[in-house]
mmCIF file of C-alpha atoms and ligand atoms in Angstrom:
data_model
loop_
_atom_site.group_PDB
_atom_site.id
_atom_site.type_symbol
_atom_site.label_atom_id
_atom_site.label_comp_id
_atom_site.label_asym_id
_atom_site.label_seq_id
_atom_site.Cartn_x
_atom_site.Cartn_y
_atom_site.Cartn_z
ATOM 1 C CA UNK A 30 -0.460 -39.691 6.830
ATOM 2 C CA UNK A 31 1.377 -36.496 5.941
ATOM 3 C CA UNK A 32 1.558 -34.908 2.490
ATOM 4 C CA UNK A 33 3.972 -35.972 -0.090
ATOM 5 C CA UNK A 34 7.108 -34.334 -0.337
ATOM 6 C CA UNK A 35 8.021 -33.650 -3.764
ATOM 7 C CA UNK A 36 11.995 -33.991 -4.400
ATOM 8 C CA UNK A 37 13.939 -33.387 -7.227
ATOM 9 C CA UNK A 38 17.228 -35.123 -7.162
ATOM 10 C CA UNK A 39 19.907 -33.421 -9.354
ATOM 11 C CA UNK A 40 22.691 -35.675 -9.756
ATOM 12 C CA UNK A 41 24.761 -37.535 -12.694
ATOM 13 C CA UNK A 42 25.672 -40.564 -10.673
ATOM 14 C CA UNK A 43 23.163 -43.521 -10.409
ATOM 15 C CA UNK A 44 24.667 -44.903 -7.296
ATOM 16 C CA UNK A 45 24.805 -41.715 -5.578
ATOM 17 C CA UNK A 46 20.853 -40.809 -6.339
ATOM 18 C CA UNK A 47 20.113 -44.398 -4.914
ATOM 19 C CA UNK A 48 21.823 -43.750 -1.803
ATOM 20 C CA UNK A 49 20.641 -40.416 -1.274
ATOM 21 C CA UNK A 50 16.869 -41.436 -2.404
ATOM 22 C CA UNK A 51 17.053 -44.701 0.363
ATOM 23 C CA UNK A 52 18.416 -42.915 3.274
ATOM 24 C CA UNK A 53 15.816 -39.707 2.575
ATOM 25 C CA UNK A 54 12.979 -41.948 2.356
ATOM 26 C CA UNK A 55 14.004 -43.502 5.498
ATOM 27 C CA UNK A 56 14.353 -40.554 7.535
ATOM 28 C CA UNK A 57 11.689 -38.171 6.284
ATOM 29 C CA UNK A 58 8.067 -38.846 8.198
ATOM 30 C CA UNK A 59 6.278 -38.557 5.041
ATOM 31 C CA UNK A 60 5.935 -40.016 1.781
ATOM 32 C CA UNK A 61 8.355 -38.664 -1.029
ATOM 33 C CA UNK A 62 7.932 -38.749 -4.486
ATOM 34 C CA UNK A 63 11.112 -38.377 -6.420
ATOM 35 C CA UNK A 64 12.071 -36.865 -9.650
ATOM 36 C CA UNK A 65 15.655 -37.018 -11.098
ATOM 37 C CA UNK A 66 17.728 -34.420 -13.267
ATOM 38 C CA UNK A 67 21.184 -35.631 -14.878
ATOM 39 C CA UNK A 68 22.219 -32.174 -15.508
ATOM 40 C CA UNK A 69 21.789 -28.445 -15.030
ATOM 41 C CA UNK A 70 19.756 -28.010 -17.907
ATOM 42 C CA UNK A 71 17.292 -30.484 -17.563
ATOM 43 C CA UNK A 72 17.169 -29.726 -13.883
ATOM 44 C CA UNK A 73 15.951 -25.927 -14.775
ATOM 45 C CA UNK A 74 13.625 -27.211 -17.199
ATOM 46 C CA UNK A 75 12.172 -29.403 -14.530
ATOM 47 C CA UNK A 76 12.179 -26.998 -11.902
ATOM 48 C CA UNK A 77 10.202 -24.119 -14.396
ATOM 49 C CA UNK A 78 7.604 -26.926 -15.137
ATOM 50 C CA UNK A 79 6.849 -28.275 -11.911
ATOM 51 C CA UNK A 80 6.488 -27.004 -8.210
ATOM 52 C CA UNK A 81 8.713 -29.084 -5.709
ATOM 53 C CA UNK A 82 9.271 -28.852 -2.077
ATOM 54 C CA UNK A 83 12.829 -29.671 -2.289
ATOM 55 C CA UNK A 84 16.023 -29.760 -4.632
ATOM 56 C CA UNK A 85 18.784 -32.045 -3.413
ATOM 57 C CA UNK A 86 21.628 -30.394 -5.808
ATOM 58 C CA UNK A 87 25.190 -32.376 -6.664
ATOM 59 C CA UNK A 88 27.976 -29.860 -6.114
ATOM 60 C CA UNK A 89 29.791 -31.963 -9.284
ATOM 61 C CA UNK A 90 27.484 -32.601 -12.480
ATOM 62 C CA UNK A 91 29.897 -34.099 -14.606
ATOM 63 C CA UNK A 92 31.993 -30.946 -15.959
ATOM 64 C CA UNK A 93 28.817 -28.440 -14.821
ATOM 65 C CA UNK A 94 28.961 -27.111 -11.164
ATOM 66 C CA UNK A 95 26.010 -27.453 -9.232
ATOM 67 C CA UNK A 96 26.744 -23.887 -7.961
ATOM 68 C CA UNK A 97 26.075 -22.417 -11.475
ATOM 69 C CA UNK A 98 22.821 -24.291 -11.664
ATOM 70 C CA UNK A 99 21.763 -22.883 -8.622
ATOM 71 C CA UNK A 100 22.778 -19.430 -9.580
ATOM 72 C CA UNK A 101 20.778 -19.746 -12.343
ATOM 73 C CA UNK A 102 17.506 -21.015 -10.920
ATOM 74 C CA UNK A 103 17.948 -18.199 -8.108
ATOM 75 C CA UNK A 104 18.447 -15.213 -10.742
ATOM 76 C CA UNK A 105 15.074 -16.106 -12.032
ATOM 77 C CA UNK A 106 13.284 -16.212 -8.877
ATOM 78 C CA UNK A 107 13.244 -19.778 -8.018
ATOM 79 C CA UNK A 108 12.165 -20.564 -4.472
ATOM 80 C CA UNK A 109 12.879 -23.860 -4.118
ATOM 81 C CA UNK A 110 14.565 -25.031 -0.911
ATOM 82 C CA UNK A 111 17.851 -26.507 -1.674
ATOM 83 C CA UNK A 112 20.422 -28.838 -0.087
ATOM 84 C CA UNK A 113 23.692 -29.034 -1.654
ATOM 85 C CA UNK A 114 25.570 -32.303 -1.886
ATOM 86 C CA UNK A 115 29.481 -32.602 -1.943
ATOM 87 C CA UNK A 116 31.795 -35.258 -2.681
ATOM 88 C CA UNK A 117 34.402 -32.985 -0.976
ATOM 89 C CA UNK A 118 34.319 -32.031 2.639
ATOM 90 C CA UNK A 119 31.170 -29.647 3.276
ATOM 91 C CA UNK A 120 33.408 -27.060 4.772
ATOM 92 C CA UNK A 121 35.056 -26.487 1.532
ATOM 93 C CA UNK A 122 32.177 -25.263 -0.393
ATOM 94 C CA UNK A 123 29.640 -23.870 2.469
ATOM 95 C CA UNK A 124 30.200 -20.720 1.697
ATOM 96 C CA UNK A 125 29.933 -20.537 -1.875
ATOM 97 C CA UNK A 126 26.834 -22.657 -1.730
ATOM 98 C CA UNK A 127 25.249 -20.254 0.432
ATOM 99 C CA UNK A 128 26.196 -17.195 -1.640
ATOM 100 C CA UNK A 129 25.055 -19.133 -4.418
ATOM 101 C CA UNK A 130 21.657 -19.745 -2.443
ATOM 102 C CA UNK A 131 21.503 -23.123 -0.964
ATOM 103 C CA UNK A 132 19.707 -23.368 2.297
ATOM 104 C CA UNK A 133 21.790 -26.083 3.561
ATOM 105 C CA UNK A 134 24.883 -28.635 2.476
ATOM 106 C CA UNK A 135 25.923 -32.328 3.239
ATOM 107 C CA UNK A 136 28.781 -34.085 2.725
ATOM 108 C CA UNK A 137 28.104 -37.366 0.794
ATOM 109 C CA UNK A 138 30.045 -39.545 2.980
ATOM 110 C CA UNK A 139 28.097 -38.301 5.928
ATOM 111 C CA UNK A 140 24.825 -38.781 4.312
ATOM 112 C CA UNK A 141 22.324 -40.784 6.459
ATOM 113 C CA UNK A 142 18.687 -40.687 7.382
ATOM 114 C CA UNK A 143 19.013 -38.627 10.350
ATOM 115 C CA UNK A 144 21.592 -36.085 8.661
ATOM 116 C CA UNK A 145 19.429 -35.853 5.572
ATOM 117 C CA UNK A 146 16.231 -35.417 7.699
ATOM 118 C CA UNK A 147 17.729 -32.959 9.365
ATOM 119 C CA UNK A 148 19.219 -30.684 6.558
ATOM 120 C CA UNK A 149 15.778 -31.097 4.611
ATOM 121 C CA UNK A 150 13.847 -29.718 7.617
ATOM 122 C CA UNK A 151 16.430 -27.087 8.269
ATOM 123 C CA UNK A 152 16.670 -26.075 4.389
ATOM 124 C CA UNK A 153 12.594 -25.861 4.423
ATOM 125 C CA UNK A 154 12.689 -23.448 7.337
ATOM 126 C CA UNK A 155 15.454 -21.365 6.151
ATOM 127 C CA UNK A 156 14.053 -20.806 2.431
ATOM 128 C CA UNK A 157 10.948 -19.588 4.054
ATOM 129 C CA UNK A 158 12.914 -16.922 6.000
ATOM 130 C CA UNK A 159 14.581 -16.150 3.069
ATOM 131 C CA UNK A 160 11.457 -15.656 1.146
ATOM 132 C CA UNK A 161 9.732 -13.690 3.903
ATOM 133 C CA UNK A 162 12.656 -11.301 4.293
ATOM 134 C CA UNK A 163 12.566 -10.856 0.490
ATOM 135 C CA UNK A 164 8.931 -10.230 0.626
ATOM 136 C CA UNK A 165 9.161 -7.774 3.158
ATOM 137 C CA UNK A 166 11.954 -5.950 1.566
ATOM 138 C CA UNK A 167 9.852 -5.520 -1.787
ATOM 139 C CA UNK A 168 7.098 -3.868 0.713
ATOM 140 C CA UNK A 169 9.311 -1.668 2.107
ATOM 141 C CA UNK A 170 10.944 -0.642 -1.069
ATOM 142 C CA UNK A 171 7.628 0.234 -2.127
ATOM 143 C CA UNK A 172 6.356 1.986 0.715
ATOM 144 C CA UNK A 173 9.769 4.022 0.491
ATOM 145 C CA UNK A 174 9.021 5.336 -3.002
ATOM 146 C CA UNK A 175 5.710 5.956 -2.176
ATOM 147 C CA UNK A 176 7.219 8.210 0.698
ATOM 148 C CA UNK A 177 9.535 9.777 -1.674
ATOM 149 C CA UNK A 178 6.771 10.420 -4.029
ATOM 150 C CA UNK A 179 4.481 12.182 -1.470
ATOM 151 C CA UNK A 180 7.713 14.486 -0.320
ATOM 152 C CA UNK A 181 8.316 15.409 -3.852
ATOM 153 C CA UNK A 182 4.855 16.260 -4.493
ATOM 154 C CA UNK A 183 4.481 18.317 -1.254
ATOM 155 C CA UNK A 184 7.640 20.309 -1.634
ATOM 156 C CA UNK A 185 6.392 20.995 -5.138
ATOM 157 C CA UNK A 186 3.024 22.161 -3.981
ATOM 158 C CA UNK A 187 4.696 24.110 -1.050
ATOM 159 C CA UNK A 188 6.923 26.054 -3.477
ATOM 160 C CA UNK A 189 4.363 28.300 -4.814
ATOM 161 C CA UNK A 190 2.985 29.796 -1.890
ATOM 162 C CA UNK A 191 6.417 30.137 -0.468
ATOM 163 C CA UNK A 192 7.168 31.920 -3.896
ATOM 164 C CA UNK A 193 4.549 34.316 -3.323
ATOM 165 C CA UNK A 194 5.143 35.275 0.318
ATOM 166 C CA UNK A 195 8.589 35.672 -0.763
ATOM 167 C CA UNK A 196 7.911 38.095 -3.703
ATOM 168 C CA UNK A 197 5.301 40.097 -1.715
ATOM 169 C CA UNK A 198 8.113 40.536 0.999
ATOM 170 C CA UNK A 199 10.777 41.642 -1.248
ATOM 171 C CA UNK A 200 8.169 43.990 -2.715
ATOM 172 C CA UNK A 201 7.298 45.573 0.562
ATOM 173 C CA UNK A 202 10.879 45.686 1.471
ATOM 174 C CA UNK A 203 11.753 47.562 -1.509
ATOM 175 C CA UNK A 204 8.577 49.987 -1.685
ATOM 176 C CA UNK A 205 6.968 50.070 1.733
ATOM 177 C CA UNK A 206 8.073 53.574 2.479
ATOM 178 C CA UNK A 207 5.975 55.046 -0.689
ATOM 179 C CA UNK A 208 2.730 52.841 0.228
ATOM 180 C CA UNK A 209 -0.242 53.645 1.456
ATOM 181 C CA UNK A 210 -1.616 51.654 4.584
ATOM 182 C CA UNK A 211 -4.294 50.106 2.351
ATOM 183 C CA UNK A 212 -1.586 49.307 -0.225
ATOM 184 C CA UNK A 213 0.560 47.676 2.656
ATOM 185 C CA UNK A 214 -2.670 45.801 4.009
ATOM 186 C CA UNK A 215 -3.798 44.243 1.204
ATOM 187 C CA UNK A 216 -0.517 42.935 0.501
ATOM 188 C CA UNK A 217 0.053 41.284 3.716
ATOM 189 C CA UNK A 218 -3.505 39.698 3.364
ATOM 190 C CA UNK A 219 -2.554 37.947 0.326
ATOM 191 C CA UNK A 220 0.740 37.032 2.244
ATOM 192 C CA UNK A 221 -1.442 35.625 5.143
ATOM 193 C CA UNK A 222 -3.390 33.714 2.556
ATOM 194 C CA UNK A 223 -0.411 31.868 1.097
ATOM 195 C CA UNK A 224 0.393 31.126 4.471
ATOM 196 C CA UNK A 225 -2.894 29.644 5.824
ATOM 197 C CA UNK A 226 -2.675 27.316 2.357
ATOM 198 C CA UNK A 227 0.619 26.126 3.389
ATOM 199 C CA UNK A 228 -0.270 25.384 6.833
ATOM 200 C CA UNK A 229 -3.353 23.725 5.611
ATOM 201 C CA UNK A 230 -1.597 21.610 3.329
ATOM 202 C CA UNK A 231 1.293 20.539 6.181
ATOM 203 C CA UNK A 232 -1.913 19.858 8.452
ATOM 204 C CA UNK A 233 -3.000 17.400 5.354
ATOM 205 C CA UNK A 234 -0.118 16.105 5.026
ATOM 206 C CA UNK A 235 0.900 15.285 8.595
ATOM 207 C CA UNK A 236 -2.687 13.167 8.887
ATOM 208 C CA UNK A 237 -1.409 11.411 5.803
ATOM 209 C CA UNK A 238 1.287 10.427 7.197
ATOM 210 C CA UNK A 239 -0.161 9.672 10.703
ATOM 211 C CA UNK A 240 -2.655 7.428 9.200
ATOM 212 C CA UNK A 241 -0.239 5.633 6.643
ATOM 213 C CA UNK A 242 2.238 4.980 10.086
ATOM 214 C CA UNK A 243 -0.459 3.585 11.803
ATOM 215 C CA UNK A 244 -0.545 6.305 14.508
ATOM 216 C CA UNK A 245 -4.044 7.566 13.861
ATOM 217 C CA UNK A 246 -5.643 7.021 17.277
ATOM 218 C CA UNK A 247 -9.711 7.295 17.120
ATOM 219 C CA UNK A 248 -11.528 8.273 19.923
ATOM 220 C CA UNK A 249 -14.663 6.911 19.138
ATOM 221 C CA UNK A 250 -18.072 6.923 21.400
ATOM 222 C CA UNK A 251 -21.785 7.114 20.649
ATOM 223 C CA UNK A 252 -23.212 10.176 19.005
ATOM 224 C CA UNK A 253 -26.565 11.405 17.465
ATOM 225 C CA UNK A 254 -24.698 10.996 13.946
ATOM 226 C CA UNK A 255 -27.440 13.281 12.543
ATOM 227 C CA UNK A 256 -26.743 16.559 15.028
ATOM 228 C CA UNK A 257 -23.055 15.856 13.835
ATOM 229 C CA UNK A 258 -23.831 16.227 10.056
ATOM 230 C CA UNK A 259 -26.135 19.252 10.914
ATOM 231 C CA UNK A 260 -23.452 21.053 12.604
ATOM 232 C CA UNK A 261 -21.032 20.493 9.582
ATOM 233 C CA UNK A 262 -23.405 21.717 6.963
ATOM 234 C CA UNK A 263 -23.978 24.836 8.855
ATOM 235 C CA UNK A 264 -20.057 25.370 9.550
ATOM 236 C CA UNK A 265 -20.079 25.116 5.458
ATOM 237 C CA UNK A 266 -22.903 27.206 4.742
ATOM 238 C CA UNK A 267 -21.230 30.505 4.144
ATOM 239 C CA UNK A 268 -18.918 28.658 1.536
ATOM 240 C CA UNK A 269 -21.834 27.024 -0.217
ATOM 241 C CA UNK A 270 -23.684 30.545 -0.249
ATOM 242 C CA UNK A 271 -20.991 32.211 -1.588
ATOM 243 C CA UNK A 272 -21.633 30.314 -4.620
ATOM 244 C CA UNK A 273 -25.211 30.273 -4.167
ATOM 245 C CA UNK A 274 -25.406 26.514 -3.714
ATOM 246 C CA UNK A 275 -27.819 25.185 -1.230
ATOM 247 C CA UNK A 276 -27.548 22.057 0.801
ATOM 248 C CA UNK A 277 -30.420 19.951 1.811
ATOM 249 C CA UNK A 278 -30.370 17.271 4.583
ATOM 250 C CA UNK A 279 -32.342 14.371 4.132
ATOM 251 C CA UNK A 280 -32.457 12.369 7.480
ATOM 252 C CA UNK A 281 -34.450 10.103 9.453
ATOM 253 C CA UNK A 282 -33.718 9.208 13.204
ATOM 254 C CA UNK A 283 -30.843 7.241 13.968
ATOM 255 C CA UNK A 284 -29.747 5.082 16.726
ATOM 256 C CA UNK A 285 -26.463 6.368 18.249
ATOM 257 C CA UNK A 286 -23.420 5.368 16.122
ATOM 258 C CA UNK A 287 -19.983 4.875 17.347
ATOM 259 C CA UNK A 288 -17.474 7.067 15.933
ATOM 260 C CA UNK A 289 -14.238 9.645 16.398
ATOM 261 C CA UNK A 290 -16.393 12.985 16.205
ATOM 262 C CA UNK A 291 -13.294 15.253 14.919
ATOM 263 C CA UNK A 292 -12.577 12.913 12.247
ATOM 264 C CA UNK A 293 -16.148 11.932 11.393
ATOM 265 C CA UNK A 294 -16.491 15.732 11.138
ATOM 266 C CA UNK A 295 -13.220 16.039 8.919
ATOM 267 C CA UNK A 296 -14.731 13.394 6.598
ATOM 268 C CA UNK A 297 -18.016 15.045 5.888
ATOM 269 C CA UNK A 298 -16.576 18.267 5.803
ATOM 270 C CA UNK A 299 -14.043 16.920 2.927
ATOM 271 C CA UNK A 300 -16.797 15.047 1.128
ATOM 272 C CA UNK A 301 -19.322 18.118 1.241
ATOM 273 C CA UNK A 302 -16.471 20.694 0.596
ATOM 274 C CA UNK A 303 -15.708 18.826 -2.341
ATOM 275 C CA UNK A 304 -19.056 18.981 -3.535
ATOM 276 C CA UNK A 305 -19.288 22.732 -3.120
ATOM 277 C CA UNK A 306 -15.896 22.849 -4.692
ATOM 278 C CA UNK A 307 -16.555 20.793 -7.817
ATOM 279 C CA UNK A 308 -20.245 21.954 -8.444
ATOM 280 C CA UNK A 309 -21.260 24.879 -10.435
ATOM 281 C CA UNK A 310 -23.079 27.840 -8.860
ATOM 282 C CA UNK A 311 -26.775 27.888 -8.109
ATOM 283 C CA UNK A 312 -26.961 24.282 -8.087
ATOM 284 C CA UNK A 313 -27.796 21.948 -4.957
ATOM 285 C CA UNK A 314 -26.365 19.368 -2.934
ATOM 286 C CA UNK A 315 -28.251 16.892 -0.796
ATOM 287 C CA UNK A 316 -26.894 15.101 2.185
ATOM 288 C CA UNK A 317 -28.646 11.875 2.941
ATOM 289 C CA UNK A 318 -28.439 9.427 6.195
ATOM 290 C CA UNK A 319 -30.489 6.296 5.963
ATOM 291 C CA UNK A 320 -30.167 2.702 7.864
ATOM 292 C CA UNK A 321 -28.281 0.230 5.624
ATOM 293 C CA UNK A 322 -28.603 -3.143 7.596
ATOM 294 C CA UNK A 323 -25.919 -3.171 10.319
ATOM 295 C CA UNK A 324 -24.314 0.110 8.893
ATOM 296 C CA UNK A 325 -25.630 3.757 8.728
ATOM 297 C CA UNK A 326 -24.980 5.427 5.150
ATOM 298 C CA UNK A 327 -24.089 8.933 4.994
ATOM 299 C CA UNK A 328 -24.500 9.872 1.321
ATOM 300 C CA UNK A 329 -23.253 13.242 -0.343
ATOM 301 C CA UNK A 330 -24.976 14.088 -3.780
ATOM 302 C CA UNK A 331 -24.102 16.560 -5.901
ATOM 303 C CA UNK A 332 -24.722 18.037 -9.570
ATOM 304 C CA UNK A 333 -21.247 18.800 -10.375
ATOM 305 C CA UNK A 334 -18.745 18.443 -13.204
ATOM 306 C CA UNK A 335 -18.594 14.558 -12.219
ATOM 307 C CA UNK A 336 -15.446 12.465 -12.340
ATOM 308 C CA UNK A 337 -14.318 10.809 -15.378
ATOM 309 C CA UNK A 338 -14.211 6.944 -15.006
ATOM 310 C CA UNK A 339 -10.320 6.574 -15.926
ATOM 311 C CA UNK A 340 -10.014 8.764 -12.692
ATOM 312 C CA UNK A 341 -11.769 6.683 -10.263
ATOM 313 C CA UNK A 342 -9.149 4.280 -9.509
ATOM 314 C CA UNK A 343 -7.102 7.154 -8.638
ATOM 315 C CA UNK A 344 -9.344 8.948 -6.429
ATOM 316 C CA UNK A 345 -8.293 8.083 -2.881
ATOM 317 C CA UNK A 346 -4.294 8.133 -3.786
ATOM 318 C CA UNK A 347 -2.589 11.050 -2.322
ATOM 319 C CA UNK A 348 -2.068 14.197 -4.206
ATOM 320 C CA UNK A 349 -4.338 13.079 -6.937
ATOM 321 C CA UNK A 350 -6.701 15.488 -8.666
ATOM 322 C CA UNK A 351 -8.426 15.657 -11.869
ATOM 323 C CA UNK A 352 -8.070 19.324 -12.533
ATOM 324 C CA UNK A 353 -5.995 21.922 -10.721
ATOM 325 C CA UNK A 354 -8.684 23.924 -9.167
ATOM 326 C CA UNK A 355 -12.503 24.255 -8.452
ATOM 327 C CA UNK A 356 -15.222 25.673 -10.647
ATOM 328 C CA UNK A 357 -14.854 28.917 -8.746
ATOM 329 C CA UNK A 358 -10.655 28.709 -8.866
ATOM 330 C CA UNK A 359 -10.728 27.286 -5.213
ATOM 331 C CA UNK A 360 -7.539 25.583 -4.282
ATOM 332 C CA UNK A 361 -6.735 21.757 -4.397
ATOM 333 C CA UNK A 362 -4.408 19.725 -3.110
ATOM 334 C CA UNK A 363 -5.463 16.169 -3.727
ATOM 335 C CA UNK A 364 -5.035 14.872 -0.020
ATOM 336 C CA UNK A 365 -8.879 15.326 1.246
ATOM 337 C CA UNK A 366 -10.156 11.902 -0.237
ATOM 338 C CA UNK A 367 -6.992 9.958 0.878
ATOM 339 C CA UNK A 368 -7.377 11.052 4.428
ATOM 340 C CA UNK A 369 -11.191 10.394 4.122
ATOM 341 C CA UNK A 370 -10.953 6.666 2.999
ATOM 342 C CA UNK A 371 -8.458 6.122 5.295
ATOM 343 C CA UNK A 372 -10.409 7.750 8.731
ATOM 344 C CA UNK A 373 -13.769 5.634 7.324
ATOM 345 C CA UNK A 374 -11.424 2.184 6.931
ATOM 346 C CA UNK A 375 -9.949 2.812 10.304
ATOM 347 C CA UNK A 376 -13.664 2.943 11.603
ATOM 348 C CA UNK A 377 -14.293 -0.423 10.089
ATOM 349 C CA UNK A 378 -16.042 1.249 7.558
ATOM 350 C CA UNK A 379 -16.227 1.674 3.575
ATOM 351 C CA UNK A 380 -16.806 4.649 1.293
ATOM 352 C CA UNK A 381 -18.220 4.212 -2.199
ATOM 353 C CA UNK A 382 -18.555 6.535 -5.426
ATOM 354 C CA UNK A 383 -20.840 6.780 -8.103
ATOM 355 C CA UNK A 384 -20.327 9.714 -10.685
ATOM 356 C CA UNK A 385 -21.197 10.519 -14.258
ATOM 357 C CA UNK A 386 -18.957 13.338 -16.024
ATOM 358 C CA UNK A 387 -20.817 16.457 -16.420
ATOM 359 C CA UNK A 388 -23.604 15.163 -14.216
ATOM 360 C CA UNK A 389 -22.693 14.558 -10.611
ATOM 361 C CA UNK A 390 -21.381 12.386 -8.223
ATOM 362 C CA UNK A 391 -21.867 10.558 -4.828
ATOM 363 C CA UNK A 392 -19.978 9.651 -2.166
ATOM 364 C CA UNK A 393 -21.238 7.343 0.216
ATOM 365 C CA UNK A 394 -19.863 6.583 3.594
ATOM 366 C CA UNK A 395 -21.124 3.143 5.465
ATOM 367 C CA UNK A 396 -20.403 2.918 9.354
ATOM 368 C CA UNK A 397 -21.069 0.413 11.336
ATOM 369 C CA UNK A 398 -23.738 1.024 13.872
ATOM 370 C CA UNK A 399 -22.617 -1.261 16.576
HETATM 371 N N1 ADP B 16 -17.769 15.870 -5.670
HETATM 372 C C1 ADP B 16 -16.432 15.532 -6.589
HETATM 373 N N2 ADP B 16 -17.020 16.021 -7.846
HETATM 374 C C2 ADP B 16 -16.170 16.073 -8.928
HETATM 375 N N3 ADP B 16 -14.806 15.796 -8.693
HETATM 376 C C3 ADP B 16 -14.458 15.490 -7.449
HETATM 377 C C4 ADP B 16 -15.200 15.591 -6.094
HETATM 378 N N4 ADP B 16 -14.763 14.969 -5.037
HETATM 379 C C5 ADP B 16 -13.605 14.783 -5.311
HETATM 380 N N5 ADP B 16 -13.330 14.839 -6.736
HETATM 381 C C6 ADP B 16 -12.217 14.935 -7.665
HETATM 382 O O1 ADP B 16 -11.281 14.005 -6.895
HETATM 383 C C7 ADP B 16 -9.714 14.817 -6.418
HETATM 384 C C8 ADP B 16 -9.520 14.860 -5.259
HETATM 385 O O2 ADP B 16 -10.318 15.100 -4.170
HETATM 386 P P1 ADP B 16 -9.390 15.448 -2.872
HETATM 387 O O3 ADP B 16 -8.662 14.737 -2.465
HETATM 388 O O4 ADP B 16 -10.958 15.979 -1.889
HETATM 389 O O5 ADP B 16 -8.748 16.815 -3.483
HETATM 390 P P2 ADP B 16 -8.937 18.218 -3.482
HETATM 391 O O6 ADP B 16 -10.198 18.497 -2.824
HETATM 392 O O7 ADP B 16 -7.894 19.059 -2.721
HETATM 393 O O8 ADP B 16 -9.105 18.695 -4.726
HETATM 394 C C9 ADP B 16 -10.406 16.111 -7.041
HETATM 395 O O9 ADP B 16 -9.100 17.301 -7.110
HETATM 396 C C10 ADP B 16 -11.322 16.310 -8.183
HETATM 397 O O10 ADP B 16 -10.531 16.156 -9.241
HETATM 398 MG MG1 MG B 17 -11.119 17.675 -1.096
#
């Protein structure tokens, strides 16, 4: 025996109610529980008080129109499947009923167990499709808003370095003849730096959008994870050295782990890069590698500025940053962690953060070993 179908019949005429319920009960394969409303107000009250699988709605409710009742229900977001019943030939109201949010309509003089069974079945499937479309539209609208936001922030972040390059270019055009080689070279270097900053931002932006669009393709192979971490730390040593920050690696021998080497290096460079950027000079950073069950846990621990608890929920959102620069004025885009999280998750892993303001932070990545 199947589930009970909960049906609300909205009709002011007792005879009509009797006929439709008898026919539906005869045509529907599972048990039905009927409830009845006599007018629009009662129908709307019952629909909001209880969940129905179906509403059989009369077109003429005394002096009220069933269409108005239906519009009111849909306007407040009611998603009950509705079959509209009419005493006039159905084709005179079909378009209006459909526009008001009916899922099917049926001529009262054509009501039979088969016709009702068909209409109810069709109406329920139709409502499901409508609701799916509505959900997908909502999700698309949200994605669209996020894209616009991302674009707006990228444009904003690009405007600064472009302004710098332009100002220098103008300056050179106006005064280049009177300047000596060293002056010109130092301006060109500043221009080059601004360009590097812009292309860095664009690379990150392309990463975020590739990942978001699902076009990030991983080339996973077994690697000696400790060796890879060592090489990333070696690459970053000069930047750490400039702030007199030491990086210690604490690792035990590990089985080979499956990952995309370039992407994992990007993850680690971002985490260690952040640790350097948000640490004070002459402090230490510790990178540890250990086994945690079926995962390898790579943690980057710093004794830097820490992260405020209220900022933690936004940490991995593109372009979110707690301050505009690092402790020595390093540049910040707010894209690194958004990329990190998505890469880690694409590997079937996860990332966790613990941090105390003014004391330091630990970012731990968990990657499945197999
Ligand atoms: N180790 C850390 N210590 C303190 N704050 C951090 C650390 N890592 C990240 N943050 C905060 O999270 C923000 C986002 O980090 P990220 O996405 O890597 O952007 P960016 O490095 O460009 O600032 C940073 O701007 C900073 O406010
Ligand atoms: Mg970063």
